[in-house]
mmCIF file of C-alpha atoms in Angstrom:
data_model
loop_
_atom_site.group_PDB
_atom_site.id
_atom_site.type_symbol
_atom_site.label_atom_id
_atom_site.label_comp_id
_atom_site.label_asym_id
_atom_site.label_seq_id
_atom_site.Cartn_x
_atom_site.Cartn_y
_atom_site.Cartn_z
ATOM 1 C CA MET F 1 5.821 181.205 157.836
ATOM 2 C CA ARG F 2 5.278 177.538 158.478
ATOM 3 C CA LEU F 3 5.812 178.122 162.093
ATOM 4 C CA MET F 4 3.351 180.845 161.953
ATOM 5 C CA ALA F 5 0.596 178.701 160.287
ATOM 6 C CA LEU F 6 1.486 175.833 162.752
ATOM 7 C CA PHE F 7 0.976 178.437 165.715
ATOM 8 C CA TRP F 8 -2.309 179.484 164.266
ATOM 9 C CA LEU F 9 -3.536 176.069 163.872
ATOM 10 C CA LEU F 10 -2.828 175.171 167.323
ATOM 11 C CA SER F 11 -4.285 178.322 168.648
ATOM 12 C CA ALA F 12 -7.447 177.620 166.797
ATOM 13 C CA ALA F 13 -7.642 173.940 168.108
ATOM 14 C CA ALA F 14 -7.013 174.991 171.766
ATOM 15 C CA PHE F 15 -9.678 177.741 171.591
ATOM 16 C CA ALA F 16 -12.099 176.157 169.240
ATOM 17 C CA SER F 17 -15.669 176.406 170.268
ATOM 18 C CA VAL F 18 -17.054 173.191 168.590
ATOM 19 C CA PRO F 19 -20.247 172.391 170.471
ATOM 20 C CA TYR F 20 -21.042 168.964 171.588
ATOM 21 C CA SER F 21 -23.366 167.002 169.063
ATOM 22 C CA ALA F 22 -24.241 163.360 168.641
ATOM 23 C CA ASP F 23 -22.376 163.331 165.344
ATOM 24 C CA LEU F 24 -19.138 164.737 167.005
ATOM 25 C CA GLU F 25 -19.388 162.053 169.595
ATOM 26 C CA GLN F 26 -19.946 159.242 167.040
ATOM 27 C CA ARG F 27 -16.867 160.489 165.059
ATOM 28 C CA ALA F 28 -14.856 160.585 168.269
ATOM 29 C CA ARG F 29 -16.089 157.017 169.132
ATOM 30 C CA SER F 30 -14.993 155.837 165.805
ATOM 31 C CA GLY F 31 -11.259 156.924 166.406
ATOM 32 C CA ASP F 32 -11.186 160.138 164.712
ATOM 33 C CA PRO F 33 -8.422 162.032 166.626
ATOM 34 C CA ALA F 34 -9.493 165.511 165.478
ATOM 35 C CA ALA F 35 -13.196 164.862 166.685
ATOM 36 C CA GLN F 36 -11.788 163.383 170.068
ATOM 37 C CA ILE F 37 -9.985 166.782 170.539
ATOM 38 C CA ASP F 38 -12.990 168.666 169.705
ATOM 39 C CA LEU F 39 -15.171 166.579 172.092
ATOM 40 C CA ALA F 40 -12.730 166.988 174.950
ATOM 41 C CA ILE F 41 -12.663 170.954 174.453
ATOM 42 C CA ALA F 42 -16.585 170.714 174.447
ATOM 43 C CA TYR F 43 -16.378 168.774 177.793
ATOM 44 C CA GLU F 44 -13.743 171.019 178.907
ATOM 45 C CA LYS F 45 -15.694 174.186 178.313
ATOM 46 C CA GLY F 46 -19.127 172.712 178.904
ATOM 47 C CA ASN F 47 -20.106 173.776 175.274
ATOM 48 C CA GLY F 48 -23.393 171.934 174.232
ATOM 49 C CA VAL F 49 -22.787 169.293 177.010
ATOM 50 C CA PRO F 50 -22.425 169.729 180.853
ATOM 51 C CA LYS F 51 -18.838 170.667 181.809
ATOM 52 C CA ASN F 52 -16.834 167.686 182.916
ATOM 53 C CA GLU F 53 -13.181 167.769 183.267
ATOM 54 C CA GLN F 54 -12.708 164.190 183.812
ATOM 55 C CA LYS F 55 -14.398 163.333 180.349
ATOM 56 C CA ALA F 56 -12.375 166.116 178.866
ATOM 57 C CA ILE F 57 -9.183 164.356 180.070
ATOM 58 C CA GLU F 58 -10.364 160.988 178.817
ATOM 59 C CA TRP F 59 -11.057 162.363 175.404
ATOM 60 C CA PHE F 60 -7.625 164.250 175.207
ATOM 61 C CA GLN F 61 -6.053 160.788 176.279
ATOM 62 C CA LYS F 62 -8.002 158.927 173.620
ATOM 63 C CA ALA F 63 -6.813 161.479 170.945
ATOM 64 C CA ARG F 64 -3.276 160.880 171.798
ATOM 65 C CA ALA F 65 -3.582 157.100 171.735
ATOM 66 C CA SER F 66 -5.377 157.546 168.332
ATOM 67 C CA GLY F 67 -2.312 159.339 166.848
ATOM 68 C CA PHE F 68 -3.072 163.065 167.534
ATOM 69 C CA PRO F 69 0.591 164.487 167.552
ATOM 70 C CA ASP F 70 2.240 164.799 170.939
ATOM 71 C CA GLN F 71 3.813 168.136 170.145
ATOM 72 C CA GLU F 72 0.463 169.600 169.289
ATOM 73 C CA ILE F 73 -1.103 168.221 172.697
ATOM 74 C CA ARG F 74 1.904 169.608 174.598
ATOM 75 C CA GLU F 75 1.206 172.936 172.881
ATOM 76 C CA MET F 76 -2.651 172.824 173.713
ATOM 77 C CA ASN F 77 -1.822 171.848 177.183
ATOM 78 C CA ARG F 78 0.606 174.800 177.566
ATOM 79 C CA GLN F 79 -2.111 177.084 176.179
ATOM 80 C CA ARG F 80 -4.856 175.549 178.594
ATOM 81 C CA VAL F 81 -2.409 176.390 181.545
ATOM 82 C CA ALA F 82 -1.696 179.869 180.288
ATOM 83 C CA MET F 83 -5.712 180.415 180.152
ATOM 84 C CA ALA F 84 -6.227 178.943 183.504
ATOM 85 C CA THR F 85 -3.396 180.774 185.146
ATOM 86 C CA SER F 86 -4.474 184.087 183.538
ATOM 87 C CA GLU F 87 -7.899 183.581 185.317
ATOM 88 C CA ILE F 88 -6.210 182.931 188.674
ATOM 89 C CA GLU F 89 -3.831 185.924 188.205
ATOM 90 C CA LYS F 90 -6.935 188.257 187.565
ATOM 91 C CA ALA F 91 -8.528 186.873 190.897
ATOM 92 C CA VAL F 92 -5.332 187.334 192.831
ATOM 93 C CA ARG F 93 -5.243 191.106 191.483
ATOM 94 C CA GLN F 94 -8.862 191.427 192.685
ATOM 95 C CA TYR F 95 -8.010 189.863 196.065
ATOM 96 C CA GLN F 96 -5.008 192.324 196.206
ATOM 97 C CA GLN F 97 -7.357 195.393 195.610
ATOM 98 C CA LYS F 98 -9.561 194.367 198.397
ATOM 99 C CA ASN F 99 -6.984 193.344 200.870
ATOM 100 C CA ASP F 100 -4.633 196.546 200.965
ATOM 101 C CA GLY F 101 -2.196 194.921 198.214
ATOM 102 C CA ARG F 102 -1.715 191.795 200.149
ATOM 103 C CA LEU F 103 -1.445 188.400 198.314
ATOM 104 C CA PRO F 104 -3.572 185.590 199.038
ATOM 105 C CA THR F 105 -1.571 183.077 201.269
ATOM 106 C CA SER F 106 -3.037 179.889 199.069
ATOM 107 C CA LEU F 107 -5.560 179.180 196.359
ATOM 108 C CA ALA F 108 -7.910 178.095 199.018
ATOM 109 C CA ALA F 109 -7.625 181.487 200.672
ATOM 110 C CA LEU F 110 -8.589 182.999 197.145
ATOM 111 C CA SER F 111 -11.471 180.634 196.713
ATOM 112 C CA SER F 112 -12.797 181.145 200.394
ATOM 113 C CA SER F 113 -12.760 185.062 199.705
ATOM 114 C CA GLY F 114 -15.501 184.496 197.068
ATOM 115 C CA ILE F 115 -13.462 186.109 194.231
ATOM 116 C CA LEU F 116 -12.528 182.690 192.586
ATOM 117 C CA PRO F 117 -15.097 180.080 193.917
ATOM 118 C CA GLU F 118 -13.361 177.362 192.280
ATOM 119 C CA PRO F 119 -10.099 177.650 191.043
ATOM 120 C CA PRO F 120 -9.340 176.210 187.598
ATOM 121 C CA ARG F 121 -7.506 172.956 187.451
ATOM 122 C CA ASP F 122 -4.463 172.039 185.167
ATOM 123 C CA PRO F 123 -4.883 169.863 181.963
ATOM 124 C CA TRP F 124 -4.392 166.798 184.120
ATOM 125 C CA ALA F 125 -7.108 167.868 186.668
ATOM 126 C CA ARG F 126 -4.676 168.771 189.325
ATOM 127 C CA GLU F 127 -4.942 171.792 191.477
ATOM 128 C CA PHE F 128 -2.110 174.344 190.548
ATOM 129 C CA ALA F 129 0.478 174.956 192.915
ATOM 130 C CA TYR F 130 0.569 178.283 194.333
ATOM 131 C CA THR F 131 3.473 180.132 196.127
ATOM 132 C CA VAL F 132 4.273 183.525 197.465
ATOM 133 C CA ALA F 133 7.850 185.081 197.424
ATOM 134 C CA PRO F 134 9.334 185.505 200.658
ATOM 135 C CA ASP F 135 8.986 189.323 200.187
ATOM 136 C CA GLY F 136 5.089 188.814 199.753
ATOM 137 C CA LYS F 137 5.093 190.840 196.518
ATOM 138 C CA SER F 138 5.083 188.356 193.973
ATOM 139 C CA PHE F 139 3.671 184.863 193.362
ATOM 140 C CA ALA F 140 4.080 181.975 191.050
ATOM 141 C CA LEU F 141 1.677 179.503 189.749
ATOM 142 C CA PHE F 142 2.846 175.981 188.518
ATOM 143 C CA SER F 143 1.477 172.859 187.006
ATOM 144 C CA VAL F 144 3.498 169.871 187.697
ATOM 145 C CA GLY F 145 2.826 168.522 184.304
ATOM 146 C CA PRO F 146 1.541 165.202 183.143
ATOM 147 C CA ASP F 147 3.793 163.175 185.339
ATOM 148 C CA GLY F 148 2.649 164.893 188.609
ATOM 149 C CA THR F 149 6.014 165.238 189.696
ATOM 150 C CA PRO F 150 7.635 168.627 190.623
ATOM 151 C CA ASN F 151 10.878 169.769 189.253
ATOM 152 C CA THR F 152 10.894 167.525 186.038
ATOM 153 C CA PRO F 153 11.051 168.700 182.369
ATOM 154 C CA ASP F 154 7.230 168.590 181.832
ATOM 155 C CA ASP F 155 6.559 171.232 184.597
ATOM 156 C CA ILE F 156 4.777 174.360 183.470
ATOM 157 C CA ALA F 157 5.264 177.578 185.524
ATOM 158 C CA SER F 158 3.633 180.914 185.264
ATOM 159 C CA LEU F 159 5.093 183.740 187.216
ATOM 160 C CA GLY F 160 3.035 186.359 188.678
ATOM 161 C CA GLY F 161 3.546 189.751 190.097
ATOM 162 C CA THR F 162 7.203 190.826 189.415
ATOM 163 C CA GLY F 163 8.322 187.292 188.176
ATOM 164 C CA THR F 164 10.577 186.582 191.142
ATOM 165 C CA PRO F 165 12.679 183.808 190.186
ATOM 166 C CA GLY F 166 13.802 180.864 192.470
ATOM 167 C CA LEU F 167 10.305 180.248 193.955
ATOM 168 C CA ASP F 168 10.338 176.557 194.986
ATOM 169 C CA VAL F 169 7.838 174.615 192.968
ATOM 170 C CA GLU F 170 8.274 171.397 195.075
ATOM 171 C CA THR F 171 7.214 173.281 198.275
ATOM 172 C CA ALA F 172 4.220 175.049 196.374
ATOM 173 C CA ALA F 173 3.115 171.366 194.977
ATOM 174 C CA GLY F 174 3.070 170.211 198.398
#
């Protein structure tokens, strides 16, 4: 029961739609970690303020420095990656429908097709790594996590297609 309550709390925080306000920013600037998270999400989503990934990252970092629990931030980042990869996966499926079932060779190819003009970035403002399986029938999306180094414990992988194991995140991350 406690785990379910924590999951609900994290889900609500990650998907909260608290709009920007001068009061929210004032509370965030005064060091309130919950307000810093809300402000970060407002900047990330462009809710009441122009969308600004860099400011969102800065406020997430300030929340962590102010004592917002690392475990909750990690879970929020996983959820943010899941939302972004879901958006990319939908665009890949649209690309396949328009291209006789072929997968895009890269996220740049997906962008240039006009289906996904600007692929979302991971919570650390990096492009997702994308790789296609040798058989060309499945793909994988990776975030190399906060350390920016592939094949480390903080990597977050989202397999697409048939979920082919063994796709090389280091190659995909460039």
